[in-house]
Short mmCIF file of C-alpha atoms in Angstrom, two decimals:
data_model
loop_
_atom_site.label_atom_id
_atom_site.label_comp_id
_atom_site.label_asym_id
_atom_site.label_seq_id
_atom_site.Cartn_x
_atom_site.Cartn_y
_atom_site.Cartn_z
CA MET E 21 115.30 110.96 92.68
CA ARG E 22 115.29 114.58 94.24
CA TRP E 23 118.38 114.08 96.19
CA ALA E 24 120.16 112.30 93.49
CA LEU E 25 119.50 115.44 91.15
CA VAL E 26 120.89 117.70 93.90
CA LYS E 27 124.05 115.59 94.23
CA VAL E 28 124.56 115.65 90.45
CA CYS E 29 124.10 119.18 90.18
CA LEU E 30 126.31 119.99 93.24
CA ALA E 31 129.22 117.81 91.65
CA VAL E 32 128.90 119.34 88.32
CA THR E 33 128.89 122.83 89.56
CA THR E 34 131.78 122.25 91.84
CA MET E 35 133.71 121.02 89.17
CA VAL E 36 133.04 123.92 86.73
CA VAL E 37 133.80 126.45 89.46
CA VAL E 38 137.02 124.81 90.50
CA ALA E 39 138.03 124.49 86.57
CA PHE E 40 137.53 128.34 86.25
CA ALA E 41 138.24 129.54 89.61
CA VAL E 42 141.81 128.09 90.10
CA PRO E 43 143.16 129.38 86.78
CA LEU E 44 141.73 132.59 87.17
CA GLY E 45 143.16 132.87 90.64
CA LEU E 46 146.66 132.07 89.32
CA VAL E 47 146.18 134.67 86.43
CA VAL E 48 145.35 137.49 89.14
CA ARG E 49 148.39 136.32 90.97
CA GLU E 50 150.59 136.75 87.94
CA MET E 51 149.11 139.98 87.06
CA ALA E 52 149.87 141.36 90.49
CA ARG E 53 153.58 140.20 90.14
CA ASP E 54 153.86 141.88 86.81
CA ARG E 55 152.32 145.10 88.04
CA ALA E 56 154.79 145.25 90.92
CA PHE E 57 157.94 144.50 88.59
CA SER E 58 156.50 147.06 85.91
CA SER E 59 156.63 149.82 88.94
CA ALA E 60 160.07 148.60 89.60
CA GLU E 61 161.20 149.07 86.02
CA ARG E 62 159.83 152.55 85.72
CA GLU E 63 161.72 153.40 88.86
CA ALA E 64 165.13 152.08 87.36
CA ALA E 65 164.27 153.90 84.07
CA ALA E 66 164.02 157.16 86.03
CA VAL E 67 167.61 156.76 87.23
CA ALA E 68 169.16 155.69 83.73
CA PRO E 69 169.38 159.06 82.19
CA ALA E 70 171.18 160.60 85.27
CA LEU E 71 173.82 157.56 85.29
CA SER E 72 174.44 158.20 81.46
CA ILE E 73 175.42 162.00 82.15
CA THR E 74 177.04 161.78 85.50
CA THR E 75 178.78 159.47 88.11
CA ASP E 76 179.10 161.93 90.85
CA ARG E 77 178.04 160.11 94.05
CA ASP E 78 176.45 163.25 95.57
CA LYS E 79 174.41 163.97 92.37
CA LEU E 80 173.29 160.33 92.07
CA GLU E 81 171.96 160.20 95.54
CA ARG E 82 170.05 163.23 94.98
CA VAL E 83 168.64 161.72 91.79
CA VAL E 84 167.78 158.62 93.80
CA VAL E 85 166.05 160.66 96.49
CA SER E 86 164.10 162.72 93.94
CA ALA E 87 162.80 159.29 92.43
CA GLY E 88 161.27 158.66 95.83
CA ALA E 89 162.87 155.08 96.04
CA ASP E 90 165.85 155.78 98.06
CA SER E 91 164.87 152.82 100.62
CA GLY E 92 164.34 150.40 98.08
CA MET E 93 166.85 151.41 95.42
CA ALA E 94 170.49 150.62 95.09
CA VAL E 95 172.94 151.80 92.35
CA HIS E 96 176.08 149.83 91.72
CA LEU E 97 178.84 151.62 89.44
CA PRO E 98 181.91 149.66 88.52
CA ALA E 99 185.55 150.93 89.20
CA SER E 100 186.90 152.68 85.88
CA GLY E 101 189.55 155.20 85.06
CA GLY E 102 191.40 155.02 88.41
CA ARG E 103 188.05 155.57 90.20
CA ALA E 104 186.90 153.10 92.73
CA ALA E 105 183.51 151.32 92.45
CA ILE E 106 180.50 153.05 93.90
CA ASP E 107 177.54 151.53 95.74
CA LEU E 108 174.67 153.71 96.67
CA GLY E 109 171.85 152.37 98.79
CA ARG E 110 171.25 149.28 100.47
CA GLN E 111 172.49 146.11 98.77
CA ARG E 112 170.27 143.27 98.84
CA ALA E 113 171.20 141.07 95.76
CA ALA E 114 174.19 138.86 95.53
CA ASP E 115 177.35 140.14 94.09
CA ARG E 116 177.45 137.37 91.76
CA ASP E 117 173.92 138.27 90.29
CA ILE E 118 175.07 141.97 89.82
CA ALA E 119 178.12 140.69 88.08
CA ALA E 120 176.06 138.39 85.93
CA VAL E 121 173.80 141.22 84.86
CA ARG E 122 176.69 143.62 83.98
CA ARG E 123 178.46 140.67 82.12
CA MET E 124 175.14 139.79 80.08
CA GLY E 125 173.73 143.42 79.66
CA ARG E 126 170.32 142.35 80.27
CA ALA E 127 167.70 142.73 83.30
CA SER E 128 167.33 140.15 85.93
CA THR E 129 165.13 139.29 88.77
CA GLY E 130 165.93 137.39 91.91
CA THR E 131 164.63 136.45 95.32
CA VAL E 132 165.77 137.88 98.56
CA PRO E 133 164.40 137.78 102.12
CA GLY E 134 161.25 139.48 102.40
CA GLY E 135 160.57 139.95 98.69
CA SER E 136 162.32 140.06 95.22
CA THR E 137 164.92 142.49 93.38
CA LEU E 138 165.00 143.62 89.90
CA LEU E 139 168.57 144.14 88.46
CA GLN E 140 168.54 146.63 85.59
CA PRO E 141 171.77 147.35 83.75
CA VAL E 142 172.47 150.91 82.47
CA ALA E 143 175.37 151.93 80.20
CA LEU E 144 177.52 154.86 81.27
CA GLY E 145 178.99 157.44 79.10
CA SER E 146 182.47 155.60 79.75
CA GLY E 147 181.23 152.48 78.23
CA ALA E 148 180.80 150.86 81.48
CA ILE E 149 177.85 148.98 82.76
CA ALA E 150 176.02 150.07 85.98
CA VAL E 151 173.47 148.28 87.67
CA VAL E 152 170.34 149.49 89.26
CA GLU E 153 168.81 147.40 91.91
CA VAL E 154 165.17 147.78 92.87
CA TYR E 155 163.77 146.13 95.80
CA VAL E 156 160.08 144.87 95.32
CA PRO E 157 158.56 143.79 98.80
CA GLU E 158 156.45 140.57 98.93
CA SER E 159 153.46 142.76 99.90
CA GLU E 160 153.57 144.62 96.69
CA VAL E 161 153.71 141.42 94.88
CA THR E 162 150.75 139.99 96.31
CA ASN E 163 148.82 143.17 96.77
CA GLY E 164 145.08 142.59 96.08
CA VAL E 165 145.55 138.77 95.30
CA GLY E 166 143.87 137.84 98.76
CA THR E 167 140.88 140.14 97.98
CA ALA E 168 140.53 138.85 94.23
CA TRP E 169 140.66 135.12 95.44
CA ALA E 170 138.03 135.98 98.17
CA VAL E 171 135.74 137.55 95.52
CA LEU E 172 136.27 134.35 93.31
CA ALA E 173 135.72 132.18 96.14
CA ALA E 174 132.44 133.90 97.04
CA VAL E 175 131.22 133.96 93.50
CA GLY E 176 131.97 130.21 93.26
CA LEU E 177 130.02 129.49 96.44
CA ALA E 178 127.22 131.63 95.31
CA LEU E 179 126.98 129.60 92.14
CA ILE E 180 127.08 126.28 93.85
CA VAL E 181 124.32 127.35 96.33
CA GLY E 182 122.33 128.61 93.41
CA SER E 183 122.66 125.45 91.39
CA VAL E 184 121.73 123.50 94.26
CA ALA E 185 118.56 125.53 94.91
CA VAL E 186 117.58 125.21 91.16
CA ALA E 187 118.21 121.69 91.11
CA ASP E 188 116.25 121.10 94.43
CA ARG E 189 113.07 123.17 92.87
CA LEU E 190 113.59 120.87 89.68
CA GLY E 191 113.73 117.88 91.74
CA VAL E 192 110.48 118.74 93.69
CA ARG E 193 108.82 119.45 90.29
CA MET E 194 109.74 116.01 89.30
CA VAL E 195 109.45 113.97 92.36
CA ARG E 196 106.11 115.21 93.81
CA PRO E 197 104.11 114.06 90.74
CA ALA E 198 105.90 110.64 91.14
CA GLN E 199 104.90 110.60 94.84
CA ARG E 200 101.36 111.49 94.24
CA LEU E 201 101.29 108.68 91.36
CA ALA E 202 102.91 106.13 93.95
CA GLU E 203 100.25 107.20 96.79
CA GLY E 204 97.29 107.00 94.22
CA ALA E 205 98.50 103.41 93.32
CA HIS E 206 98.69 102.50 96.91
CA GLU E 207 95.30 103.97 97.73
CA LEU E 208 93.66 102.08 94.69
CA GLY E 209 95.49 98.88 95.82
CA GLU E 210 93.69 99.26 99.20
CA GLY E 211 90.39 99.39 97.62
CA ARG E 212 89.84 103.19 97.76
CA LEU E 213 88.48 103.19 93.93
CA GLY E 214 88.11 106.91 94.24
CA ALA E 215 91.92 107.64 94.27
CA ARG E 216 93.07 109.80 91.26
CA VAL E 217 96.14 111.57 90.60
CA PRO E 218 96.52 115.27 89.37
CA GLU E 219 97.74 115.35 85.65
CA ASP E 220 100.58 117.85 86.26
CA GLY E 221 104.54 118.01 86.17
CA PRO E 222 106.94 116.85 83.53
CA ALA E 223 105.41 115.52 80.17
CA GLU E 224 106.31 111.82 81.03
CA LEU E 225 104.85 111.95 84.44
CA ARG E 226 101.59 113.63 83.17
CA LEU E 227 101.31 110.81 80.64
CA ALA E 228 101.74 108.36 83.51
CA ALA E 229 98.96 110.25 85.59
CA VAL E 230 96.68 110.09 82.44
CA ALA E 231 97.31 106.41 82.10
CA PHE E 232 96.66 105.70 85.89
CA ASN E 233 93.37 107.72 86.24
CA SER E 234 92.13 105.82 82.81
CA MET E 235 93.24 102.72 84.38
CA ALA E 236 91.23 103.54 87.68
CA ASP E 237 88.25 104.45 85.78
CA GLN E 238 88.29 101.11 83.75
CA VAL E 239 88.79 99.12 87.28
CA VAL E 240 85.68 100.98 88.60
CA GLN E 241 83.68 100.32 85.55
CA LEU E 242 84.74 96.69 85.46
CA LEU E 243 83.78 96.15 89.09
CA ALA E 244 80.54 97.92 88.48
CA ASN E 245 79.79 95.68 85.71
CA GLU E 246 80.92 92.56 87.70
CA ARG E 247 78.46 93.62 90.54
CA GLU E 248 75.73 94.10 88.07
CA LEU E 249 76.44 90.98 86.56
CA ALA E 250 76.28 88.82 89.81
CA ALA E 251 73.09 90.73 90.71
CA ASP E 252 71.40 89.95 87.41
CA LEU E 253 72.48 86.23 87.60
CA SER E 254 71.35 86.01 91.29
CA HIS E 255 68.06 87.65 90.37
CA ARG E 256 67.65 85.13 87.66
CA LEU E 257 67.52 82.42 90.35
CA ARG E 258 64.19 83.95 91.68
CA THR E 259 62.21 82.27 89.11
CA PRO E 260 63.24 78.70 89.83
CA LEU E 261 63.26 79.25 93.56
CA THR E 262 59.64 80.54 93.18
CA VAL E 263 58.99 77.22 91.56
CA LEU E 264 60.56 75.30 94.25
CA ARG E 265 58.90 77.19 96.87
CA LEU E 266 55.54 76.55 95.63
CA ASN E 267 56.33 72.92 95.21
CA ALA E 268 57.67 72.75 98.78
CA ALA E 269 54.46 74.25 100.00
CA SER E 270 52.38 71.67 98.38
CA LEU E 271 54.48 68.93 99.97
CA GLY E 272 52.23 68.69 102.99
CA ALA E 273 53.49 67.95 106.67
CA GLY E 274 56.28 65.86 107.69
CA PRO E 275 59.95 66.28 108.52
CA ALA E 276 61.28 65.98 104.81
CA ALA E 277 58.64 68.51 103.73
CA ASP E 278 59.59 70.76 106.60
CA GLN E 279 63.19 70.40 105.76
CA THR E 280 62.74 71.38 102.07
CA ARG E 281 60.87 74.18 103.06
CA SER E 282 63.52 75.29 105.36
CA ALA E 283 66.18 74.64 102.65
CA VAL E 284 64.11 76.81 100.06
CA ALA E 285 63.90 79.80 102.70
CA GLN E 286 67.68 79.72 103.37
CA LEU E 287 68.33 79.62 99.60
CA GLU E 288 66.22 82.46 99.02
CA ARG E 289 67.88 84.47 101.87
CA GLU E 290 71.31 83.73 100.56
CA VAL E 291 70.08 84.88 97.12
CA ASP E 292 68.91 88.12 98.68
CA THR E 293 72.12 88.64 100.45
CA ILE E 294 74.13 88.29 97.25
CA ILE E 295 72.07 90.65 95.28
CA ARG E 296 72.29 93.30 98.00
CA THR E 297 76.05 92.67 98.50
CA ALA E 298 76.66 92.94 94.62
CA ARG E 299 74.81 96.26 94.33
CA GLU E 300 76.78 97.94 97.13
CA ALA E 301 78.71 100.77 95.85
CA LYS E 302 81.61 100.52 97.73
CA PRO E 303 83.53 97.27 98.25
CA GLN E 304 84.21 96.26 101.85
CA THR E 305 88.00 96.10 102.37
CA ALA E 306 87.97 97.13 105.90
CA ALA E 307 88.59 94.33 108.79
CA ALA E 308 86.18 93.34 111.09
CA GLY E 309 86.20 95.56 114.13
CA PRO E 310 86.28 94.74 117.81
CA GLY E 311 83.42 92.43 118.88
CA ALA E 312 82.68 91.29 115.34
CA GLY E 313 82.53 87.51 114.81
CA CYS E 314 80.10 84.48 115.46
CA ASP E 315 79.97 81.58 117.63
CA ALA E 316 81.76 78.76 115.67
CA ALA E 317 80.05 75.89 117.64
CA GLU E 318 76.57 77.38 117.19
CA VAL E 319 77.19 77.65 113.37
CA VAL E 320 78.26 74.00 113.15
CA ARG E 321 75.37 72.80 115.19
CA ARG E 322 73.06 74.59 113.08
CA ARG E 323 74.64 73.36 109.68
CA MET E 324 74.89 69.87 110.87
CA GLU E 325 71.09 69.88 111.55
CA PHE E 326 70.63 70.49 107.84
CA TRP E 327 73.24 68.12 106.47
CA SER E 328 72.53 65.35 108.99
CA ALA E 329 69.15 64.79 107.42
CA LEU E 330 70.66 64.29 104.12
CA ALA E 331 73.33 61.99 105.60
CA GLU E 332 70.72 59.87 107.10
CA ASP E 333 68.99 59.62 103.65
CA GLU E 334 72.20 58.39 101.98
CA GLY E 335 73.14 56.04 105.00
CA ARG E 336 76.23 58.11 105.93
CA LYS E 337 77.78 57.93 109.54
CA TRP E 338 78.68 61.25 110.94
CA ARG E 339 80.07 62.82 114.02
CA VAL E 340 80.42 66.31 115.34
CA ALA E 341 82.69 67.11 118.41
CA GLY E 342 83.92 70.29 120.23
CA VAL E 343 80.51 72.19 119.79
CA ASP E 344 79.48 71.70 123.56
CA ARG E 345 80.59 75.15 124.53
CA PRO E 346 80.69 78.56 122.75
CA VAL E 347 83.81 79.12 120.44
CA ARG E 348 84.27 82.53 119.17
CA ILE E 349 86.00 83.55 116.02
CA PRO E 350 86.46 86.76 114.31
CA VAL E 351 84.51 85.91 111.13
CA ALA E 352 80.79 86.70 110.14
CA ARG E 353 78.37 84.10 110.77
CA ALA E 354 77.12 83.98 107.11
CA ASP E 355 80.76 83.54 105.87
CA LEU E 356 81.48 80.72 108.04
CA ALA E 357 78.18 78.94 107.37
CA ALA E 358 78.81 79.43 103.73
CA ALA E 359 82.35 77.95 104.08
CA LEU E 360 81.18 74.83 106.09
CA ASP E 361 78.39 74.39 103.35
CA ALA E 362 81.10 74.38 100.77
CA LEU E 363 83.27 71.66 102.44
CA LEU E 364 80.34 69.58 103.62
CA GLY E 365 78.72 70.05 100.10
CA ASN E 366 82.12 68.64 98.70
CA VAL E 367 81.71 65.58 100.85
CA PHE E 368 78.35 64.75 99.70
CA ARG E 369 79.08 65.68 96.15
CA HIS E 370 82.58 63.79 95.59
CA THR E 371 82.02 60.66 97.80
CA ALA E 372 79.71 57.65 97.55
CA GLU E 373 76.48 57.22 99.30
CA GLY E 374 77.30 55.58 102.77
CA THR E 375 80.62 57.39 103.12
CA ALA E 376 81.19 58.62 106.66
CA PHE E 377 82.40 62.04 107.53
CA ALA E 378 83.18 64.16 110.76
CA VAL E 379 83.41 67.67 111.87
CA ASP E 380 85.72 68.69 114.88
CA VAL E 381 86.15 72.03 116.55
CA HIS E 382 88.73 72.80 118.94
CA ASN E 383 89.13 75.95 120.77
CA GLY E 384 92.78 76.89 121.59
CA ASP E 385 94.61 79.84 123.40
CA ASP E 386 95.10 81.85 120.17
CA ALA E 387 93.53 79.75 117.36
CA VAL E 388 90.46 77.66 116.59
CA ILE E 389 90.75 74.90 114.34
CA VAL E 390 87.98 73.11 112.36
CA LEU E 391 88.37 69.85 110.92
CA ILE E 392 86.35 68.34 108.15
CA SER E 393 87.23 64.72 107.35
CA ASP E 394 85.65 61.78 105.47
CA ALA E 395 86.32 58.20 104.65
CA GLY E 396 86.15 58.95 100.76
CA PRO E 397 88.84 58.33 98.04
CA GLY E 398 90.70 61.53 98.91
CA ILE E 399 92.36 64.21 96.81
CA PRO E 400 95.38 63.30 94.71
CA ASP E 401 96.70 66.68 94.30
CA PRO E 402 96.01 68.99 97.29
CA ASP E 403 97.87 71.81 96.03
CA ALA E 404 96.03 71.87 92.71
CA ALA E 405 92.65 71.49 94.66
CA MET E 406 93.43 74.91 96.68
CA ALA E 407 93.88 76.86 93.16
CA ARG E 408 90.98 79.07 92.55
CA GLY E 409 88.80 77.78 89.69
CA SER E 410 90.59 74.56 89.31
CA GLY E 411 87.65 72.36 90.45
CA SER E 412 87.67 68.56 90.33
CA GLY E 413 86.73 68.14 87.04
CA ALA E 414 83.29 66.64 87.99
CA ALA E 415 79.94 67.99 86.68
CA GLY E 416 78.81 71.11 88.84
CA SER E 417 82.39 71.77 90.35
CA THR E 418 83.26 75.29 89.84
CA GLY E 419 86.59 75.01 92.10
CA LEU E 420 85.53 78.13 94.23
CA GLY E 421 84.42 76.27 97.31
CA LEU E 422 88.03 75.71 98.85
CA ASP E 423 89.03 78.98 97.61
CA ILE E 424 86.11 80.63 99.46
CA VAL E 425 87.33 78.65 102.75
CA ARG E 426 91.07 79.59 102.10
CA ARG E 427 90.08 83.58 101.93
CA LEU E 428 88.00 83.40 104.87
CA ALA E 429 90.64 81.81 106.92
CA GLU E 430 93.46 84.09 105.58
CA SER E 431 91.37 87.09 106.59
CA THR E 432 91.93 86.12 110.19
CA GLY E 433 95.81 85.41 109.68
CA GLY E 434 95.15 81.60 109.51
CA ASP E 435 95.23 79.11 106.61
CA VAL E 436 93.69 76.01 105.05
CA ARG E 437 95.57 72.88 104.69
CA ILE E 438 94.37 69.59 102.92
CA GLY E 439 95.61 66.10 104.07
CA SER E 440 94.73 62.67 104.87
CA SER E 441 92.29 61.90 107.42
CA VAL E 442 92.04 58.80 109.89
CA LEU E 443 88.99 57.75 108.25
CA GLY E 444 90.80 57.11 105.13
CA GLY E 445 89.69 59.89 103.06
CA THR E 446 90.36 63.73 102.79
CA GLU E 447 90.86 65.93 105.99
CA VAL E 448 90.39 69.70 105.42
CA ARG E 449 91.88 71.70 108.32
CA ILE E 450 90.70 75.33 108.75
CA TRP E 451 92.97 77.45 111.15
CA PHE E 452 91.05 80.77 112.64
CA GLN E 453 93.82 82.87 114.10
CA LEU E 454 92.25 84.81 117.08
CA ASP E 455 94.98 87.40 117.45
CA GLY E 456 95.19 88.36 113.79
CA ARG E 457 98.83 86.94 113.38
CA GLY E 458 99.37 83.87 111.04
CA PRO E 459 99.81 80.41 112.70
CA ALA E 460 103.65 80.41 111.66
CA GLY E 461 104.63 83.39 113.73
CA ARG E 462 107.92 84.66 114.24
CA GLY E 463 110.70 83.49 116.57
CA HIS E 464 110.01 81.49 119.59
CA ARG E 465 106.27 82.36 119.92
CA GLY E 466 105.88 81.11 116.44
CA SER E 467 107.66 78.00 117.07
CA ALA E 468 105.41 77.41 120.03
CA ARG E 469 102.15 78.06 118.05
CA ARG E 470 103.70 75.39 115.46
CA ARG E 471 104.14 72.86 118.25
CA ARG E 472 100.49 73.44 119.67
CA ALA E 473 99.10 73.30 116.16
CA ARG E 474 100.69 69.71 115.61
CA ARG E 475 99.59 68.71 118.95
CA LEU E 476 95.92 69.77 118.15
CA VAL E 477 95.96 68.03 114.70
CA SER E 478 97.48 64.80 116.02
CA THR E 479 94.69 64.99 118.82
CA PHE E 480 92.06 65.09 116.15
CA ASN E 481 93.75 62.38 114.06
CA ARG E 482 93.20 59.88 116.82
CA PRO E 483 90.69 57.29 115.73
CA ARG E 484 87.34 58.10 116.86
CA SER E 485 84.19 55.76 116.63
CA LEU E 486 81.30 57.05 114.58
CA PRO E 487 77.64 56.43 115.63
#
């Protein structure tokens, strides 16, 4: 906007300067010409009284000398009364021009080498017409024109420079508030909720800054309300959790009782984590630093220890592969555990008892793939299932599980795909990118990663026996 304003002002000022300076320069040149010829007419008029009195050559020469124009004046007397024609001074005009002036009886100008001539007719006492020729050099015609044009050019240039400077200042005054508004919006989009914009500049931009600051305050207030609501809702779970913990304590000894008490303790820890996270003053928008992450194989083993007991109670066959050695991924342990619980919970919630399932982990060069597959009825519309909040339509389904998994994978540059498994049901593939780049990549390396991904998936899709 700033440079556009400068360019517009430069073009307009240049056109105005040209529109006024060019005609003014032509007027100055005409004025100089008129001044030079007016001086020539005065010189010719100084000789006219002498010509009306005498035609003596010697007397006329003295008159011409006394007029101070002996080098640039010539007098042409016609022959009359047996007297030959007399020509005084240097003749520069053509004979036909002199004869034309004598015949018409009015002054005339003409162009000659080095300048111009003024031919002025003068009536003699005998009734004949003499012609006074005054030479006007080109230097007199253009005297002062160059200086006047230089002054006009300097004034025009000063006007252009001044207008550009004023336009630049006006542009800065308008652009700077707009830039601050854009920077504030960018900071707010990155999660820096304290970003505000100074309310200055033109009236329109001041109104925009006021609206932006009001919007930012509303966003902060809404987020604070959401955090408080999440904390309050999570806190309400403490009462039923307390009842569950007391009931679990009264179950006595045995694997099922220990498992129930472990699940209640884990649920209490998760609720406490939710409350602490919800009451954080600042949202966590930064990516995980170097060294952050967890061992995916360990997390899968521990979560399968929990879900395997429930699988045995429901008569489900299950299998875990690829967890015999550490598999590092750049996500937090709690986030991966929550994602696995969401997917395995979907298997138990949306498939009948006795339906088999499997969890496979593969550690590649630049990515880790986790496959959760089952032998259930499958998902008719995978794209709709990935939409946040869509759910399955069943009771207790909020539709947030798959979205949580998707956002976790995308935080590493990976993604989540839903397809058909070799077990006959649904297969959820979670791609965790280790180097922060998406699995699609770019160019040759991207194509190579896609080929490796297809090989990994095809390896997992080979039929495997369940225990």
